[in-house]
Coordinates of C-alpha atoms and ligand atoms in Angstrom, one line a residue:
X1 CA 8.8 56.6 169.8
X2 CA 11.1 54.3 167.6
X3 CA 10.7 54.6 164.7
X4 CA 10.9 51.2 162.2
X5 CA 12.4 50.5 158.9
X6 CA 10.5 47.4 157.4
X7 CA 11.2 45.4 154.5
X8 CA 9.0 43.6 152.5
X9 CA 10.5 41.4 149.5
X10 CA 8.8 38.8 147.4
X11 CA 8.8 37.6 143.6
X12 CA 6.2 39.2 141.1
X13 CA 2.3 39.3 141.4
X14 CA 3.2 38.3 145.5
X15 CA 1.0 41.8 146.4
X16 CA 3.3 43.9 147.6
X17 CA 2.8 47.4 146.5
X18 CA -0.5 47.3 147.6
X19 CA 0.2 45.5 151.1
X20 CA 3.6 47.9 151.7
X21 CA 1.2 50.9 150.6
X22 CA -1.5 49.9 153.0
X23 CA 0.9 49.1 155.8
X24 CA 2.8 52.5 155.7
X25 CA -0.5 54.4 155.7
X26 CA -1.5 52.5 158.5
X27 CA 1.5 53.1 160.7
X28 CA 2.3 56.6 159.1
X29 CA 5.8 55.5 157.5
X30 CA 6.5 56.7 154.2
X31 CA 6.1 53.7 151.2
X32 CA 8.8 53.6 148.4
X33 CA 8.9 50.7 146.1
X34 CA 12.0 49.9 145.3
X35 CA 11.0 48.3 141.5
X36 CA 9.6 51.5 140.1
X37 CA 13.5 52.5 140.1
X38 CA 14.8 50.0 138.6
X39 CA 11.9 50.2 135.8
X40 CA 13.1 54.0 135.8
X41 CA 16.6 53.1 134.6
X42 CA 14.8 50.3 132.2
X43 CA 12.8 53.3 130.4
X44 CA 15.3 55.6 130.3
X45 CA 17.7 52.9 128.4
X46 CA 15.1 52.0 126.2
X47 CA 14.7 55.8 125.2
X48 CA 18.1 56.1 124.9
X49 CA 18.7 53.1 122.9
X50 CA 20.8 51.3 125.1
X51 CA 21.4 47.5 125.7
X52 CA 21.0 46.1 128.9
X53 CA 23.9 44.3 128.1
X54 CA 26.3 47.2 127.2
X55 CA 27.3 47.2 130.9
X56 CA 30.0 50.6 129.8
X57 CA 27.1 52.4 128.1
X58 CA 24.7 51.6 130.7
X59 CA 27.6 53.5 133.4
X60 CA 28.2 55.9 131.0
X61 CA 24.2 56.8 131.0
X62 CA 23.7 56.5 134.5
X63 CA 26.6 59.1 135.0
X64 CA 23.9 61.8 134.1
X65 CA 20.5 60.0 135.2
X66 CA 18.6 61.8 137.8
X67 CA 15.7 59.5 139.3
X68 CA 13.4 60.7 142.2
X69 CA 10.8 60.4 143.6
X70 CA 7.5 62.9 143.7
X71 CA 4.4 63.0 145.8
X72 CA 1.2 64.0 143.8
X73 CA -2.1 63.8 144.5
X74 CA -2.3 60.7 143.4
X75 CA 0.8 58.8 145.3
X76 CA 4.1 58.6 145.1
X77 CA 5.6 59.8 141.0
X78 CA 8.4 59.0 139.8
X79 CA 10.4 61.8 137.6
X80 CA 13.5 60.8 135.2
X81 CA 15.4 64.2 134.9
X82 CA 12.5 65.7 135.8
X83 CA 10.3 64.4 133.5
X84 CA 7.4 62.5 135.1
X85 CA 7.2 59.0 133.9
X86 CA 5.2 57.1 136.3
X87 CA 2.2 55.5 134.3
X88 CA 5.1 54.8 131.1
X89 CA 6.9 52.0 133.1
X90 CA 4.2 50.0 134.2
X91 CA 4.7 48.0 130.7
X92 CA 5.2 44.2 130.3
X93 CA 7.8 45.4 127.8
X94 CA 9.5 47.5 131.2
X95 CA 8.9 44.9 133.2
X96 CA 11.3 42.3 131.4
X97 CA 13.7 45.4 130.8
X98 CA 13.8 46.0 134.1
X99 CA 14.7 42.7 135.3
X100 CA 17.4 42.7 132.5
X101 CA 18.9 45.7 133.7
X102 CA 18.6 44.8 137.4
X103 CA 21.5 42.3 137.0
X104 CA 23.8 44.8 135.8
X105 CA 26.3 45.6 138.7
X106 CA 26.5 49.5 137.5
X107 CA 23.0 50.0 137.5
X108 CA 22.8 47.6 141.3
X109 CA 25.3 50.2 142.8
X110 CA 23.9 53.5 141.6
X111 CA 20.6 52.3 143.1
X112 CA 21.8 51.1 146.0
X113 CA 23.3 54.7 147.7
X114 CA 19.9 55.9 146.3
X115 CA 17.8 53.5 148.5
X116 CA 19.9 53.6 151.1
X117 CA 19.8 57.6 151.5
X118 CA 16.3 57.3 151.2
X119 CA 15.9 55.1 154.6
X120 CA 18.5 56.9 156.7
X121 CA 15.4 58.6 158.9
X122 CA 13.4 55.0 159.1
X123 CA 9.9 55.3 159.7
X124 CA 9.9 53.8 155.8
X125 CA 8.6 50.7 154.0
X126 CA 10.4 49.4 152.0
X127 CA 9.2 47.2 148.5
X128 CA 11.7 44.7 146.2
X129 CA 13.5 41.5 145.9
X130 CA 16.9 42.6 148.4
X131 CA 15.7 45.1 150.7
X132 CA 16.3 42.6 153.6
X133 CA 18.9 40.6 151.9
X134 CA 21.4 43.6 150.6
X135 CA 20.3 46.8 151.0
X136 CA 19.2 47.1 154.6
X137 CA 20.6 43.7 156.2
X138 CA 20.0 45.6 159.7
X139 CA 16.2 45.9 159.2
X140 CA 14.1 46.2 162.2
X141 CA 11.7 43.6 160.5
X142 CA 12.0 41.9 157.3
X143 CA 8.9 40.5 155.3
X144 CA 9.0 37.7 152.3
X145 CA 5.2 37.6 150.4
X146 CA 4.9 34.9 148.3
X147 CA 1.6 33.2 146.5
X148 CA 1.3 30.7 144.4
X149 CA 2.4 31.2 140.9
X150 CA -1.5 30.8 139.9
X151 CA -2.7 33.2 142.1
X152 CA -0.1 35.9 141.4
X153 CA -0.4 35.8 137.8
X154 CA -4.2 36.0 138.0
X155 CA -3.6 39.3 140.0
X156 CA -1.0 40.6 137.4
X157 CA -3.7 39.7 134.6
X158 CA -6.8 42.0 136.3
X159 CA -3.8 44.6 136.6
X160 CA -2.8 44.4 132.8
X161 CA -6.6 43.6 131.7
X162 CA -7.3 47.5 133.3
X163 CA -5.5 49.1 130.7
X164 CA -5.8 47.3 128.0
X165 CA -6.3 43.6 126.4
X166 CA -3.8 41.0 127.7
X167 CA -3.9 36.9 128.1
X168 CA -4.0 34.8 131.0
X169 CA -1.6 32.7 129.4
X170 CA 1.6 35.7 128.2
X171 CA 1.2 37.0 131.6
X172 CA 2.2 33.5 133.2
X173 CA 5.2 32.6 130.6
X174 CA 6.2 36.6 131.4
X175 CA 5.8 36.2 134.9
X176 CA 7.8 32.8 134.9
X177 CA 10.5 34.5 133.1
X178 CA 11.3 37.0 135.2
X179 CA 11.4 35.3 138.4
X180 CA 13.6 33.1 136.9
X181 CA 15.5 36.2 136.1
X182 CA 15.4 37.2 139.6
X183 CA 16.0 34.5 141.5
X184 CA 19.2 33.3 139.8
X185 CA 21.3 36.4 138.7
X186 CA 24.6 36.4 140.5
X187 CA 23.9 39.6 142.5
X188 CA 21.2 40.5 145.1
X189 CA 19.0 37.7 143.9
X190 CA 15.3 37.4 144.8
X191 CA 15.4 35.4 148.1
X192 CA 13.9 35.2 151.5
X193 CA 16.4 36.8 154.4
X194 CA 17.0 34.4 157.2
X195 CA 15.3 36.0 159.5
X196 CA 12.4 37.1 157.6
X197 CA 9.1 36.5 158.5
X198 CA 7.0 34.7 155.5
X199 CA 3.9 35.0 154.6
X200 CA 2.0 33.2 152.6
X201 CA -0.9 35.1 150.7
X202 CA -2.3 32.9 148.3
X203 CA -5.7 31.9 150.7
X204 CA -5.2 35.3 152.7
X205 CA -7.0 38.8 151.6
X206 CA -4.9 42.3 151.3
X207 CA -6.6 43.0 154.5
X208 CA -5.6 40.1 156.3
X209 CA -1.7 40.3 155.1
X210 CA -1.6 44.1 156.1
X211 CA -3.0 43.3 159.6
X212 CA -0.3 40.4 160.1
X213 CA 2.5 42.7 159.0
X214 CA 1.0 45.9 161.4
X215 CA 0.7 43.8 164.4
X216 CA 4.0 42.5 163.9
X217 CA 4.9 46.5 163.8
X218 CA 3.1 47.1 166.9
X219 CA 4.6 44.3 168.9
X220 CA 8.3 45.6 167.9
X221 CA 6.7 48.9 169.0
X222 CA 5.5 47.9 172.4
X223 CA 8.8 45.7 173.0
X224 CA 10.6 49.6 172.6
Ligands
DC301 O1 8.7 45.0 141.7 P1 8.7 45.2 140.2 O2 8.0 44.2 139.4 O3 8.2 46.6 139.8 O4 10.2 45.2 139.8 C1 10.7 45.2 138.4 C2 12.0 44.5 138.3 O5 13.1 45.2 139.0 C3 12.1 43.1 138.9 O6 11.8 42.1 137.9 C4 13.5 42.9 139.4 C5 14.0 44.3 139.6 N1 14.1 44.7 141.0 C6 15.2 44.3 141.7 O7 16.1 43.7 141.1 N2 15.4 44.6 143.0 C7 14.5 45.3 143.7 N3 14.7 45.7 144.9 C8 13.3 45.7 143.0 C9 13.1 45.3 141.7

């Protein structure tokens, strides 16, 4: 049976780690979202005290930076030379680190032969903001999850409210930021492929956006 690489790329808050998570256990594939890296190299340049901006120190670090991924009981962990650090990166303070560092070219190439190698056997969802646009342009099917910026930072709010106390209000002008951030760095920025299929899921459940995106997957299937 062929086996599919899908890609499914959208701005913050959109749902995708819980819609790509659903949809690979549904069809089998393996899941592997794409920002915890990049939050990976945030944390470990934070602990190491260097600037996002420091583009030599930033090579010179990622020289000796080994990031991979785990499978524990709970899902997928990520370890940072070993180390597990899956729970530390899930930060607002990460989160606006990350996207800082993600439009550094040194830190854009060293994870791009790591994403790559990691859907070389397909059967794989992919999760970011250029899986369909740069790092796997030949994707059997390429999805772009968007919601309105209401509705996605209400869903980042319940996320953040879950471990501790946060405002409506921080999590919007954050959320704004960054997508800003995204969208308009010079490399890989956040945008839909052309021949991605978009979806909308501001009036839609998770249920009803991981059905689309599995029926799609079937009807590639069937077609062989
Ligand atoms: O999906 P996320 O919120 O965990 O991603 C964190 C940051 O990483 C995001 O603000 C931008 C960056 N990122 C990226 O540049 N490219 C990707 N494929 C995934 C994430």
């Amino acid at each position: 049976m062929k086996r599919l690489l899908i890609t499914i790329d959208g701005p913050a808050g959109a749902g995708k780690t819980t819609v790509s998570r659903r949809v690979a256990e549904r069809l089998g594939y393996r899941y592997v979202d794409t920002g915890a890296l990049y939050r990976g190299v945030a944390y470990a340049a934070h602990a190491r005290g260097v600037r996002p901006e420091d583009d030599e120190a930033l090579a010179a670090m990622l020289a000796n930076l080994r990031l991979q991924f785990a499978t524990g009981p709970s899902g997928a962990r990520l370890l940072l030379d070993g180390e597990e650090i899956t729970d530390r990166i899930r930060t607002p303070e990460v989160s606006m680190l990350a996207s800082a560092v993600s439009a550094r070219p040194a830190v854009r190439r060293f994870l791009l032969d790591l994403q790559q190698a990691l859907g070389r056997e397909k059967a794989v969802v992919f999760e970011g903001r250029d899986m369909g646009t740069v790092v796997f342009p030949g994707a059997d099917l390429k999805f772009f999850l968007s919601a309105s910026e209401e509705i996605r930072a209400q869903r980042r709010f319940a996320e953040l409210a879950e471990q501790g106390p946060a405002r409506l209000e921080d999590v919007l002008q954050e959320m704004r930021r960054r997508d800003a951030q995204d969208s308009t760095r010079e490399l890989a920025p956040l945008k839909p492929a052309p021949d991605a299929i978009r979806i909308d899921s501001s009036g839609l459940s998770i249920e009803q956006v991981v059905g689309l995106i599995v029926d799609h997957a079937r009807r590639r299937l069937a077609a062989g």
